[in-house]
mmCIF file of C-alpha atoms in Angstrom:
data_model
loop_
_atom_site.group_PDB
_atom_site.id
_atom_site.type_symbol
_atom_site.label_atom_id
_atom_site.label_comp_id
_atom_site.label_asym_id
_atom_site.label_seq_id
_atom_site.Cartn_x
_atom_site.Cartn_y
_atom_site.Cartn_z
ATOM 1 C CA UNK A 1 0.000 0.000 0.000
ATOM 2 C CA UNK A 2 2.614 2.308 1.085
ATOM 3 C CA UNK A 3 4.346 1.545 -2.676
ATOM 4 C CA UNK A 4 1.821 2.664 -4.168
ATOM 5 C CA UNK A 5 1.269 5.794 -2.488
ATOM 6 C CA UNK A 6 5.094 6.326 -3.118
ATOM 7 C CA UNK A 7 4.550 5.770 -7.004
ATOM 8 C CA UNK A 8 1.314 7.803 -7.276
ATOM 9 C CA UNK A 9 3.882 10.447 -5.721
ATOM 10 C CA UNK A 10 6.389 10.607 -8.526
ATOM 11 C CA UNK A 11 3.988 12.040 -10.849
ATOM 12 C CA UNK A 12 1.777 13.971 -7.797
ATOM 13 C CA UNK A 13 4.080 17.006 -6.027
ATOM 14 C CA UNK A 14 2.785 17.670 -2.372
ATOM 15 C CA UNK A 15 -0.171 16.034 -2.184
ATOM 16 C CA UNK A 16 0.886 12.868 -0.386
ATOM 17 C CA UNK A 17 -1.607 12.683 2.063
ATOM 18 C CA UNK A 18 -4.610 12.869 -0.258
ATOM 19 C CA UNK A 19 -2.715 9.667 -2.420
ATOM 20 C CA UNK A 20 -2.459 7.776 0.815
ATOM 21 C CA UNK A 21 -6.493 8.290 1.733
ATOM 22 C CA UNK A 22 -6.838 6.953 -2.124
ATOM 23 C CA UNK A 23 -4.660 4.266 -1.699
ATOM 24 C CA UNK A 24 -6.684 3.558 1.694
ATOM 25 C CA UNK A 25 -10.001 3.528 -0.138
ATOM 26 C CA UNK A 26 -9.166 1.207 -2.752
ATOM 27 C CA UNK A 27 -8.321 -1.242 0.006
ATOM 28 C CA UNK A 28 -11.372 -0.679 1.566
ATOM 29 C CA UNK A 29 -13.060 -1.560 -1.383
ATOM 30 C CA UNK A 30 -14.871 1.877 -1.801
ATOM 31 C CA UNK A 31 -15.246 5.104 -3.976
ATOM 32 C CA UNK A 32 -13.848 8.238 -3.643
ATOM 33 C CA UNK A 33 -15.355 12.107 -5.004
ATOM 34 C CA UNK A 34 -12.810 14.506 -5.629
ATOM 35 C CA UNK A 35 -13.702 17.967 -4.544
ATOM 36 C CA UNK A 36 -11.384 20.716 -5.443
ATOM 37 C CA UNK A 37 -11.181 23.530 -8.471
ATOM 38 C CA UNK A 38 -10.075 22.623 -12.101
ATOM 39 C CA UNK A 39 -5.962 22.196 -12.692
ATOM 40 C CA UNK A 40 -5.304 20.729 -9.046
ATOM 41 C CA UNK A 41 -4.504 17.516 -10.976
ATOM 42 C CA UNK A 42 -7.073 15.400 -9.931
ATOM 43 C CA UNK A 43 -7.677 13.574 -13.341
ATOM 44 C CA UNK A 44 -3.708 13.052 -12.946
ATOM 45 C CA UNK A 45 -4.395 11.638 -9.605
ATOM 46 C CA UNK A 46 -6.560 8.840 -11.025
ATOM 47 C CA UNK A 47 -4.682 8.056 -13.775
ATOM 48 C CA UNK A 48 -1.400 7.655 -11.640
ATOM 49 C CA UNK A 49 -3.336 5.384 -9.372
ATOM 50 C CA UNK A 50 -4.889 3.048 -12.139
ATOM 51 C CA UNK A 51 -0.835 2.561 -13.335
ATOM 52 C CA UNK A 52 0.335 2.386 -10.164
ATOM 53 C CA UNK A 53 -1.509 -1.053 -10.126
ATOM 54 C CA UNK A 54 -1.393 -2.200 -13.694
ATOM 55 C CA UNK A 55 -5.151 -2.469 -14.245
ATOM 56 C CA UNK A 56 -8.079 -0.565 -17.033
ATOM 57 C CA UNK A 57 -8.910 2.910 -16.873
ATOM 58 C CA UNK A 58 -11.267 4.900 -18.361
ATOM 59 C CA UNK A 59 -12.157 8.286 -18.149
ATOM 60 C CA UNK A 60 -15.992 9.269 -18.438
ATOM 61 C CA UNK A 61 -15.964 12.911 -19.084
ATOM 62 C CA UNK A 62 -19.543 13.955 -18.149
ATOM 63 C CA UNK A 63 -21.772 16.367 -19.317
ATOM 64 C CA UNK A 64 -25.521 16.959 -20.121
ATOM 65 C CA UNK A 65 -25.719 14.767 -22.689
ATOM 66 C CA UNK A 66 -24.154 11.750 -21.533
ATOM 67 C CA UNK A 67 -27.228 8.778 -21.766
ATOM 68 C CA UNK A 68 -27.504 6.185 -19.247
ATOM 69 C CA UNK A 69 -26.682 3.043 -21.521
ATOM 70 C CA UNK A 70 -23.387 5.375 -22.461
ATOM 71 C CA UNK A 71 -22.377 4.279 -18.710
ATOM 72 C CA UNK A 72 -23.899 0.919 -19.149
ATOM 73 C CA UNK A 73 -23.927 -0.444 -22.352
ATOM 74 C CA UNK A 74 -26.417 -1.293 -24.691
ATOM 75 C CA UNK A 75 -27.984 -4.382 -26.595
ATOM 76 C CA UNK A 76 -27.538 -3.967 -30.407
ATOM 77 C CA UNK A 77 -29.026 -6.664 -33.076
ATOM 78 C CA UNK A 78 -26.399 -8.234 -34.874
ATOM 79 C CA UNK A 79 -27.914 -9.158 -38.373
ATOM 80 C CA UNK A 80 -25.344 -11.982 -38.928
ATOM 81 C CA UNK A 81 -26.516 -14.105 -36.124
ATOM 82 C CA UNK A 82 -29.994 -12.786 -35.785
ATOM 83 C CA UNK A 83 -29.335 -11.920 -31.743
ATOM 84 C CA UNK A 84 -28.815 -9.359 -29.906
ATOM 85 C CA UNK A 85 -25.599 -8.532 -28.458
ATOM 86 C CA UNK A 86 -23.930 -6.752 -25.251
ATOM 87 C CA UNK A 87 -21.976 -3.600 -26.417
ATOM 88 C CA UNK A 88 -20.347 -2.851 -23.196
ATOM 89 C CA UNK A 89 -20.531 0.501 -21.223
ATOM 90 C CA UNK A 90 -17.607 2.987 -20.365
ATOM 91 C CA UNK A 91 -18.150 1.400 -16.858
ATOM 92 C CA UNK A 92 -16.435 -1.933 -17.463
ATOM 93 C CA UNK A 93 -13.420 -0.924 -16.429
ATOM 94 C CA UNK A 94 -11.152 -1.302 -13.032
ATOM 95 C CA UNK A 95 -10.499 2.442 -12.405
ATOM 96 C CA UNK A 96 -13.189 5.203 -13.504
ATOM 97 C CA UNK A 97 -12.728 8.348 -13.683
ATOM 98 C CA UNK A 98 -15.956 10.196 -13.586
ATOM 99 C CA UNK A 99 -15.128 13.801 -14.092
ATOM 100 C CA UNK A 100 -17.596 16.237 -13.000
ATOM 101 C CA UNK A 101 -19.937 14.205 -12.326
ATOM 102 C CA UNK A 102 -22.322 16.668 -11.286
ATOM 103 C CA UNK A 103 -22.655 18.374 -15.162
ATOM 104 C CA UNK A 104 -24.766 15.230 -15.952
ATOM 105 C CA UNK A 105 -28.588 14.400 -15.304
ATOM 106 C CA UNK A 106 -29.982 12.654 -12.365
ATOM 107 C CA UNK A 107 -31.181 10.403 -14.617
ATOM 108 C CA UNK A 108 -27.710 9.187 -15.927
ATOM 109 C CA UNK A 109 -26.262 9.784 -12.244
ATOM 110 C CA UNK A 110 -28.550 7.060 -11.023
ATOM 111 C CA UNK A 111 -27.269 4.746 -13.377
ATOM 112 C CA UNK A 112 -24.245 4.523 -11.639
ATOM 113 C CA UNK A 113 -26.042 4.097 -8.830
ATOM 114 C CA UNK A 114 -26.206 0.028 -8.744
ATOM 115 C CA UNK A 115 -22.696 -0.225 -10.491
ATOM 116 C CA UNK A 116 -20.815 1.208 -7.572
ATOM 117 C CA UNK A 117 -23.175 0.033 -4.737
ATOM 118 C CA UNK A 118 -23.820 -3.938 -6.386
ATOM 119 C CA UNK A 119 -20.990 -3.670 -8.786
ATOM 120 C CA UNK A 120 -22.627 -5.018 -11.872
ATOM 121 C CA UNK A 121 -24.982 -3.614 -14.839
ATOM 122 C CA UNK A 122 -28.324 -4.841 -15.444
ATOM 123 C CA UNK A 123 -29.213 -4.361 -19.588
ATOM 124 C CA UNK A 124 -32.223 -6.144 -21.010
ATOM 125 C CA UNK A 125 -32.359 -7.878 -18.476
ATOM 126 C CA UNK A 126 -29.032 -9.496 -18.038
ATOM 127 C CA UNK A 127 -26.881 -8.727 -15.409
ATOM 128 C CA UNK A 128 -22.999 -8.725 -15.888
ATOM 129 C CA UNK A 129 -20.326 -7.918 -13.342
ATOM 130 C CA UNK A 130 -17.782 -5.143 -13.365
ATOM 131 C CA UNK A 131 -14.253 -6.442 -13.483
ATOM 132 C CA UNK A 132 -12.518 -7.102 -10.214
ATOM 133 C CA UNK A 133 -10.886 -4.967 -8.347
ATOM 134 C CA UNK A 134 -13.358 -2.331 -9.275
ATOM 135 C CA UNK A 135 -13.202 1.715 -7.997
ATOM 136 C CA UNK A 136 -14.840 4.920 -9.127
ATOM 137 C CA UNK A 137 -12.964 8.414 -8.706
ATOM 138 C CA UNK A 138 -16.059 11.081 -9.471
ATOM 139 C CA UNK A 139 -14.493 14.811 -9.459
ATOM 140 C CA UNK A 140 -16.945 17.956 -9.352
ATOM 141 C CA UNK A 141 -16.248 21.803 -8.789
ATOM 142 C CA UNK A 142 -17.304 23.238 -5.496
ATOM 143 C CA UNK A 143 -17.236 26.589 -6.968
ATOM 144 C CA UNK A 144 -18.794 26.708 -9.869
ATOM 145 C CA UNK A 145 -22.807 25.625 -9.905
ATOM 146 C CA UNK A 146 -24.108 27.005 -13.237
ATOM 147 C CA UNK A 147 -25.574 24.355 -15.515
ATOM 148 C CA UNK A 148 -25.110 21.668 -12.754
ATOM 149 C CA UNK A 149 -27.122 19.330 -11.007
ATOM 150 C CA UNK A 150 -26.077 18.358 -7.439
ATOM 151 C CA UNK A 151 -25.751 14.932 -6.507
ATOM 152 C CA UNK A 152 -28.245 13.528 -4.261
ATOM 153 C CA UNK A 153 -27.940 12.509 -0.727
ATOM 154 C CA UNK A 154 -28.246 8.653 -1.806
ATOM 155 C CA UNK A 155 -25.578 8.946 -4.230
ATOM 156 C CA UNK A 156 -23.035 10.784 -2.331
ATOM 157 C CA UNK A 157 -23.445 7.899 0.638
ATOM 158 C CA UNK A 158 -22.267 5.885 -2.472
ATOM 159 C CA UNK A 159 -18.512 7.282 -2.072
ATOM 160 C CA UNK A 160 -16.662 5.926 1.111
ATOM 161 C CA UNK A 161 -14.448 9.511 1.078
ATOM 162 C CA UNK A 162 -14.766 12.996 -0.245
ATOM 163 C CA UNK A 163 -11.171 14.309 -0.509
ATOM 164 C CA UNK A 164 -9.953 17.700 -1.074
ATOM 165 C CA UNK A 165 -6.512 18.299 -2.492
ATOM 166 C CA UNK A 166 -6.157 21.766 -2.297
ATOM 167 C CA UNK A 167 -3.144 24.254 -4.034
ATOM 168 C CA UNK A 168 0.167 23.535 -3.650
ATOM 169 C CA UNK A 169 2.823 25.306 -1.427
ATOM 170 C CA UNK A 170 4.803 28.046 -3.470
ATOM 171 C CA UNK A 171 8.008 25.187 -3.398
ATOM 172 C CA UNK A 172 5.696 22.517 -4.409
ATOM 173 C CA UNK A 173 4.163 24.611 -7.137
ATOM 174 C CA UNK A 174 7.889 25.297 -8.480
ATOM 175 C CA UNK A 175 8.798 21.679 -8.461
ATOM 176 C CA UNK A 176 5.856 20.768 -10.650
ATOM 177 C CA UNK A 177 7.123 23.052 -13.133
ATOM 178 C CA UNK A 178 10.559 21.133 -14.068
ATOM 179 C CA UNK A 179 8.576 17.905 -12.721
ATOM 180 C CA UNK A 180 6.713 18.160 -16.026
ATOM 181 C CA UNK A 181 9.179 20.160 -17.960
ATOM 182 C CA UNK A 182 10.280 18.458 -20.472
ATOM 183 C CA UNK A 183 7.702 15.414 -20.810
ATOM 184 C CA UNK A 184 4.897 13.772 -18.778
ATOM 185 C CA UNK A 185 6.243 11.794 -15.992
ATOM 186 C CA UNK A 186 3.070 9.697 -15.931
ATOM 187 C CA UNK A 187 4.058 8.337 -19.525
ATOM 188 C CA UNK A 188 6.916 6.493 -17.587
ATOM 189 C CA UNK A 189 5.089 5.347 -14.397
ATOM 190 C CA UNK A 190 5.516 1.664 -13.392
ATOM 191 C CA UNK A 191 2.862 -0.276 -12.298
ATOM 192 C CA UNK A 192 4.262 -1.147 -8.521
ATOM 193 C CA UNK A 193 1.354 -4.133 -7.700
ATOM 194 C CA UNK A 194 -0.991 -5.904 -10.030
ATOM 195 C CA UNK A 195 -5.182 -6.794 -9.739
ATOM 196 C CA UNK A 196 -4.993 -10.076 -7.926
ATOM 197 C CA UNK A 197 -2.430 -8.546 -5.497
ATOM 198 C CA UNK A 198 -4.956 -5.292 -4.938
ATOM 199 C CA UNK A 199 -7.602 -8.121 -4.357
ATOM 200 C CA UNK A 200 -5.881 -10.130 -2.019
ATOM 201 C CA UNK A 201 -5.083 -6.562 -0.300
ATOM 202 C CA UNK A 202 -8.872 -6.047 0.095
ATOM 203 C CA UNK A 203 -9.287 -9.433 1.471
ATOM 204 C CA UNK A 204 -6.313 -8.959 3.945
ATOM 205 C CA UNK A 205 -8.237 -5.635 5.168
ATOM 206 C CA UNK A 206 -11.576 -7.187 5.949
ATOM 207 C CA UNK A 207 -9.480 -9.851 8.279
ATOM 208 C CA UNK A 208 -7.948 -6.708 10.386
ATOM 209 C CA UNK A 209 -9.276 -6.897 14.184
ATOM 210 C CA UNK A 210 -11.380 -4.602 15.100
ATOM 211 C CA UNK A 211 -11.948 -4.233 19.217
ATOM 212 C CA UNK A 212 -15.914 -3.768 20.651
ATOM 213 C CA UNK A 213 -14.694 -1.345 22.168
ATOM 214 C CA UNK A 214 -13.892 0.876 18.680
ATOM 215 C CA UNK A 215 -16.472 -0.265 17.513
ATOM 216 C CA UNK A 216 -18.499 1.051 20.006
ATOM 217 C CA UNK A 217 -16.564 4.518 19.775
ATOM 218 C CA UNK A 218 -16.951 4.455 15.822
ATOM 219 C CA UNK A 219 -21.013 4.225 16.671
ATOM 220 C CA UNK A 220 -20.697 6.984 19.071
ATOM 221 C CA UNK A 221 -19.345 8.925 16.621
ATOM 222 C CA UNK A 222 -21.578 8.647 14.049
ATOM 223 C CA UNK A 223 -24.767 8.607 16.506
ATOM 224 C CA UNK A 224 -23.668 11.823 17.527
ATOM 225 C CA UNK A 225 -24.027 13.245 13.972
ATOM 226 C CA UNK A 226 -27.774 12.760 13.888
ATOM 227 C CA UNK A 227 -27.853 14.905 17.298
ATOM 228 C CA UNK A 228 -26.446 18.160 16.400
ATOM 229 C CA UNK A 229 -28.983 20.888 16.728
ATOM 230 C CA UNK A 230 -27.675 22.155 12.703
ATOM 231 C CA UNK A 231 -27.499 19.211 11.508
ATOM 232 C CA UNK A 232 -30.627 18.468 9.195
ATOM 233 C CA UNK A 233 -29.857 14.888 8.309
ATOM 234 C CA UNK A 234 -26.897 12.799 10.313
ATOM 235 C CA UNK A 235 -24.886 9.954 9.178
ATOM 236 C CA UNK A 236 -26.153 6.628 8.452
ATOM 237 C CA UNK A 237 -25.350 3.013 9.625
ATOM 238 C CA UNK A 238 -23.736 2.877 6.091
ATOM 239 C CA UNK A 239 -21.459 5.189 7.295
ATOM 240 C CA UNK A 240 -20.771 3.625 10.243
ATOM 241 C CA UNK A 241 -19.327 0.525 8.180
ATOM 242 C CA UNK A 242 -17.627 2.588 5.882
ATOM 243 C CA UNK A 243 -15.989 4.093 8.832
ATOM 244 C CA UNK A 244 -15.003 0.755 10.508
ATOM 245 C CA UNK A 245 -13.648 -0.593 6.821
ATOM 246 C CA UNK A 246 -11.422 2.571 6.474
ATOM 247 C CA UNK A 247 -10.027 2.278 9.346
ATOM 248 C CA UNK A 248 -9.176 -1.357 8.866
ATOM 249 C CA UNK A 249 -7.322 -0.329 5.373
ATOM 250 C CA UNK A 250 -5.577 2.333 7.218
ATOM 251 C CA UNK A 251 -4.232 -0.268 10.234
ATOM 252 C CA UNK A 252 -3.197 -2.213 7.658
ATOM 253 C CA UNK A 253 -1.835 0.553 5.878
ATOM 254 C CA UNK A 254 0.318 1.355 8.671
ATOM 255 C CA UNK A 255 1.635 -2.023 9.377
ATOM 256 C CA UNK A 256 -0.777 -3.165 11.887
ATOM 257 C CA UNK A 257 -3.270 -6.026 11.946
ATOM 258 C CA UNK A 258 -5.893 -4.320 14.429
ATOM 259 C CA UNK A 259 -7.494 -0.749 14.477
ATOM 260 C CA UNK A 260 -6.539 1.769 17.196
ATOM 261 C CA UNK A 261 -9.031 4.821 18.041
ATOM 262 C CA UNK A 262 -6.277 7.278 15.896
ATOM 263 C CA UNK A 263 -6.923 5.432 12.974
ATOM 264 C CA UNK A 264 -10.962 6.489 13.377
ATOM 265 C CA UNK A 265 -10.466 10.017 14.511
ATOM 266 C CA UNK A 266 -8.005 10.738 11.449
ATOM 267 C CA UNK A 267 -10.752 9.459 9.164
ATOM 268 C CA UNK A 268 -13.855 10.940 10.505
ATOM 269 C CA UNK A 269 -13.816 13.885 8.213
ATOM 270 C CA UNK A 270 -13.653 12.126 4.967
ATOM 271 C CA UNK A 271 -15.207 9.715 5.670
ATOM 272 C CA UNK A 272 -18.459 11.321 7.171
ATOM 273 C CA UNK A 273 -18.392 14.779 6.306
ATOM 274 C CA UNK A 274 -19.968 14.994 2.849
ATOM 275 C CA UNK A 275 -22.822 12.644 4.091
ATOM 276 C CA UNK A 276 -24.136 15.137 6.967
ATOM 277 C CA UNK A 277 -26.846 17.943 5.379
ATOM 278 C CA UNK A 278 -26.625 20.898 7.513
ATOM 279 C CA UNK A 279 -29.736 23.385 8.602
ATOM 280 C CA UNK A 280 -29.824 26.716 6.606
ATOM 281 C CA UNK A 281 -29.099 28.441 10.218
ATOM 282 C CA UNK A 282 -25.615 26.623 9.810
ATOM 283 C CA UNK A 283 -25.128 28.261 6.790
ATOM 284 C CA UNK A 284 -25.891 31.375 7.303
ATOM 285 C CA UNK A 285 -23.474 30.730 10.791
ATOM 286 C CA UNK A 286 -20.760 29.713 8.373
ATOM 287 C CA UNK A 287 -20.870 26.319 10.357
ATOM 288 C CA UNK A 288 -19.075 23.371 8.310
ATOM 289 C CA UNK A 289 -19.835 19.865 8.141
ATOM 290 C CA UNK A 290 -16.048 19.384 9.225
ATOM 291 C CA UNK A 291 -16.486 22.075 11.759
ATOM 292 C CA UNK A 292 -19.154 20.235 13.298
ATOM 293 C CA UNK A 293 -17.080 17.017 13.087
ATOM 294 C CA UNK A 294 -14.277 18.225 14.877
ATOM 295 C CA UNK A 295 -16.242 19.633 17.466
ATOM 296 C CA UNK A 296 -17.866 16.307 18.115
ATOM 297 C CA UNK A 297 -15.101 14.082 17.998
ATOM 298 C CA UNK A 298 -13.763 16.208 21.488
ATOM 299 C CA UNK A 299 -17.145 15.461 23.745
ATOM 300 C CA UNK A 300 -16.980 11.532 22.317
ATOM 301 C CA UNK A 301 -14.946 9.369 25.291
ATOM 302 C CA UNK A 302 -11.876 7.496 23.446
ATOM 303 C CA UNK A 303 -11.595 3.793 24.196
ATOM 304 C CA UNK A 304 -8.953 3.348 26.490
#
């Protein structure tokens, strides 16, 4: 995991942290939304990641027009057999990139819906899986809003993080300017793992030990969320998983076989921030969701 993380970071300048929460999620078996404003180098992100493992990429690039069976597939007749057959979707691929995903319809963001939650397509009436190991990076502007439709509650429980990346220091910012001077370094990059070994990796974190006792403080902490007086809608038990399974990839990430309560605190924002909806009162307060969260995580008692 920690290779990588190191490989994503010979194309990436400075943002080390947000490759090690992506590195994290794809253990975890989850998705991750990219929030941040265009040229940050979140596509380059994604792209690093998918050859950092040596597995399919595609890039969706969305936009009002995109149709559902466009993320799908579709069933075309094939006159020389007399059958229909399965033209396959942009989605049947390991990595996705789903850049901003929030230019597209509801209707075509629902069809992703099923293929991150049950990861497989239903067309005609056929179902057929997604390949294996399977993880969708969805990027949207916070900034801009015109000619965009927001994703829904239900579909941003769908991602296990939302990470932010944010501008690089003045020194980082200089070193990506002879980092991609003369050429590309992501031309070069080396896959550092392959599929099976990223699948074995997800199967490793789901064996991590996890105390009652963390448990019981990952609960707390998510309880708490539905108790804030601006909070409009807390987290869910989904969330509460999601929470547990990060954690796990993160233990494991750092070398241990069993979850400590620093592993949960350092992935409470992430991980639960973008599913809280906050009051207008909030708002107009200037409260945060990750505000909020950091507030809460000092009244909830740490397992000892």
């Amino acid at each position: 995991m920690q290779g990588i993380a190191e490989n994503i970071g010979k194309v990436m300048v400075g943002q080390s942290g947000a490759a090690k929460l992506m590195v994290v999620c794809l253990a975890a078996g989850g998705h991750v939304l990219i929030e941040d404003v265009p040229g940050i180098g979140k596509t380059t992100m994604a792209n690093a990641l998918a050859k950092s493992i040596g597995v399919s990429f595609n890039r969706i690039q969305f936009t009002p027009d995109i149709l559902p069976s466009d993320i799908t597939g579709f069933s075309m007749y094939n006159p020389k057999t007399g059958e229909f057959e399965y033209k396959q979707g942009s989605i049947m691929s390991n990595i996705i990139l789903a850049d901003e995903i929030n230019r597209t319809s509801p209707k075509t963001q629902a069809s992703m819906l099923e293929v991150m939650e049950e990861r497989h397509v239903t067309v005609d009436g056929v179902t057929y899986s997604v390949p294996e190991p399977f993880m969708v990076i969805a990027t949207q502007n916070p900034v801009e809003y015109m000619g965009t439709y927001p994703l829904p509650e239900a579909q941003l429980d769908r991602f296990l993080m939302r990470i932010t990346m944010g501008y690089p220091s003045s020194e980082d910012e200089v070193d990506i300017l002879y980092r991609f001077k003369n050429e590309n370094p992501l031309n070069n990059l080396e896959p550092v793992a392959d599929g099976e070994q990223v699948k074995e990796l997800q199967r490793q974190v789901r064996d991590v030990h996890v105390d009652r006792s963390v448990g019981e403080y990952i609960v707390e902490i998510v309880q708490s969320t539905r108790r804030v007086e601006h909070v409009a809608l807390g987290c869910s038990p989904r969330a509460s998983l999601y929470l547990m399974r990060a954690a796990q990839a993160l233990a494991l990430y750092n070398g241990r076989d069993y979850v400590i309560p620093d592993d949960v605190k350092s992935l409470v924002i992430p991980v639960l921030a973008h599913r809280m909806v906050l009051k207008q009162e909030a708002k107009i307060r200037k409260l945060t969701a990750e505000s909020i969260l950091s507030d809460l995580l000092k009244d909830v008692r740490v397992p000892v």
